[in-house]
Amino acid sequence: QVQLVESGGGSVQAGGSLNLSCSMSGDTYVSCMGWFRQIPGKEREGVASISNSGRTNYATSVKGRFIISQDNAKNMLYLQMNMLKPEDTALYYCAADICRAPSLISYDYNYWGQGTQVTVSS
């Protein structure tokens, strides 16, 4: 099993920055981790993902503004979010699983955290 715990969410004004963290524990091997977000009434959306080898994949809406990174030694995943917009407001989830390539499809992940809220005001 894998346990994921997100932190770092909060409220920020448009144009500001936030840095999300995800701590992973457990004894199951995973090769990809990702960040997803969801607002009420909408499907979960892939934001960014990264493989153990460091390959990354970003949603078009966040390219150039968000940076995903990991510290494999510490089992940590990060999402640096810059130039935040009101439309980035959502509950952000960390996810992990085995993959061939970093995926932004939620069905590719079986392990999920509880989420951390990000609110961006205009």
Coordinates of C-alpha atoms in Angstrom, one line a residue:
Q1 CA 0.0 0.0 0.0
V2 CA 0.9 3.6 -0.5
Q3 CA -0.1 6.6 1.7
L4 CA -0.1 10.1 0.3
V5 CA -0.5 13.3 2.4
E6 CA -0.7 16.7 0.7
S7 CA 0.2 20.0 2.3
G8 CA 0.8 23.6 1.3
G9 CA -2.6 24.7 0.0
G10 CA -4.1 28.0 1.0
S11 CA -5.5 31.3 -0.3
V12 CA -3.6 33.7 -2.5
Q13 CA -4.3 36.6 -4.8
A14 CA -4.0 36.3 -8.5
G15 CA -0.4 36.5 -9.7
G16 CA 0.8 34.9 -6.5
S17 CA 2.6 31.6 -5.8
L18 CA 2.1 28.5 -3.7
N19 CA 4.2 25.4 -3.3
L20 CA 2.4 22.1 -2.7
S21 CA 4.0 19.1 -1.1
C22 CA 3.1 15.5 -1.0
S23 CA 4.6 13.0 1.4
M24 CA 4.6 9.4 0.3
S25 CA 5.0 6.3 2.6
G26 CA 4.4 2.6 2.3
D27 CA 6.0 -0.5 0.8
T28 CA 4.6 -0.6 -2.7
Y29 CA 6.8 0.5 -5.6
V30 CA 5.5 3.3 -7.8
S31 CA 7.1 4.8 -10.9
C32 CA 5.0 7.8 -11.5
M33 CA 3.5 10.5 -9.3
G34 CA 1.2 13.3 -10.3
W35 CA -0.9 16.3 -9.2
F36 CA -4.6 16.5 -10.1
R37 CA -7.2 19.1 -9.2
Q38 CA -11.0 19.0 -9.0
I39 CA -13.8 21.5 -8.5
P40 CA -17.3 20.5 -7.4
G41 CA -19.4 19.2 -10.3
K42 CA -16.4 18.6 -12.6
E43 CA -14.1 15.7 -13.3
R44 CA -10.7 15.4 -11.8
E45 CA -8.2 17.1 -14.1
G46 CA -4.5 16.2 -14.5
V47 CA -2.2 19.1 -13.8
A48 CA 1.3 17.6 -13.9
S49 CA 3.1 14.3 -13.5
I50 CA 6.6 13.0 -13.2
S51 CA 8.3 9.6 -13.6
N52 CA 11.1 8.2 -11.4
S53 CA 13.4 9.0 -14.3
G54 CA 12.4 12.6 -14.2
R55 CA 10.2 12.8 -17.3
T56 CA 7.5 15.3 -16.8
N57 CA 4.1 16.0 -18.4
Y58 CA 2.0 19.2 -17.9
A59 CA -1.5 20.2 -18.7
T60 CA -1.5 22.9 -21.3
S61 CA -3.3 25.3 -18.9
V62 CA -0.4 25.2 -16.5
K63 CA 2.7 25.0 -18.8
G64 CA 5.2 27.7 -18.0
R65 CA 3.5 28.5 -14.7
F66 CA 3.7 25.3 -12.6
I67 CA 6.8 23.1 -12.0
I68 CA 6.6 19.5 -10.7
S69 CA 9.6 18.0 -8.9
Q70 CA 10.4 15.2 -6.6
D71 CA 12.9 14.1 -4.0
N72 CA 13.1 10.4 -4.3
A73 CA 15.4 10.1 -1.2
K74 CA 12.7 11.8 0.9
N75 CA 9.7 10.3 -0.9
M76 CA 8.4 13.8 -1.5
L77 CA 6.6 15.3 -4.5
Y78 CA 6.3 19.0 -5.0
L79 CA 4.3 21.4 -7.2
Q80 CA 5.5 25.0 -7.5
M81 CA 2.6 27.1 -8.7
N82 CA 3.4 30.6 -10.0
M83 CA 1.3 33.3 -11.7
L84 CA -1.8 31.8 -10.2
K85 CA -5.1 32.6 -11.7
P86 CA -8.6 32.4 -10.2
E87 CA -9.3 29.4 -12.5
D88 CA -6.6 27.5 -10.7
T89 CA -8.9 27.4 -7.6
A90 CA -9.5 23.7 -6.8
L91 CA -8.9 20.9 -4.4
Y92 CA -5.4 19.5 -5.4
Y93 CA -4.6 15.8 -5.1
C94 CA -1.4 13.9 -5.2
A95 CA -1.5 10.5 -6.9
A96 CA 0.9 7.6 -7.5
D97 CA 1.2 4.3 -9.3
I98 CA 3.2 2.3 -11.8
C99 CA 3.3 3.7 -15.3
R100 CA 5.1 3.6 -18.6
A101 CA 5.1 7.3 -18.9
P102 CA 3.9 10.2 -16.7
S103 CA 0.2 10.3 -17.2
L104 CA -2.4 13.0 -16.6
I105 CA -5.3 10.5 -16.7
S106 CA -6.8 9.9 -13.3
Y107 CA -7.7 6.3 -14.1
D108 CA -4.0 5.5 -14.4
Y109 CA -3.5 6.0 -10.7
N110 CA -4.7 3.8 -7.8
Y111 CA -3.2 5.7 -4.9
W112 CA -4.5 9.1 -3.9
G113 CA -4.1 11.6 -1.1
Q114 CA -7.0 13.4 0.6
G115 CA -6.3 16.7 -1.2
T116 CA -5.3 20.3 -0.2
Q117 CA -7.4 23.3 -1.1
V118 CA -6.0 26.1 -3.3
T119 CA -8.1 29.3 -3.6
V120 CA -7.0 32.1 -5.9
S121 CA -8.8 35.4 -5.6
S122 CA -9.0 38.1 -8.3

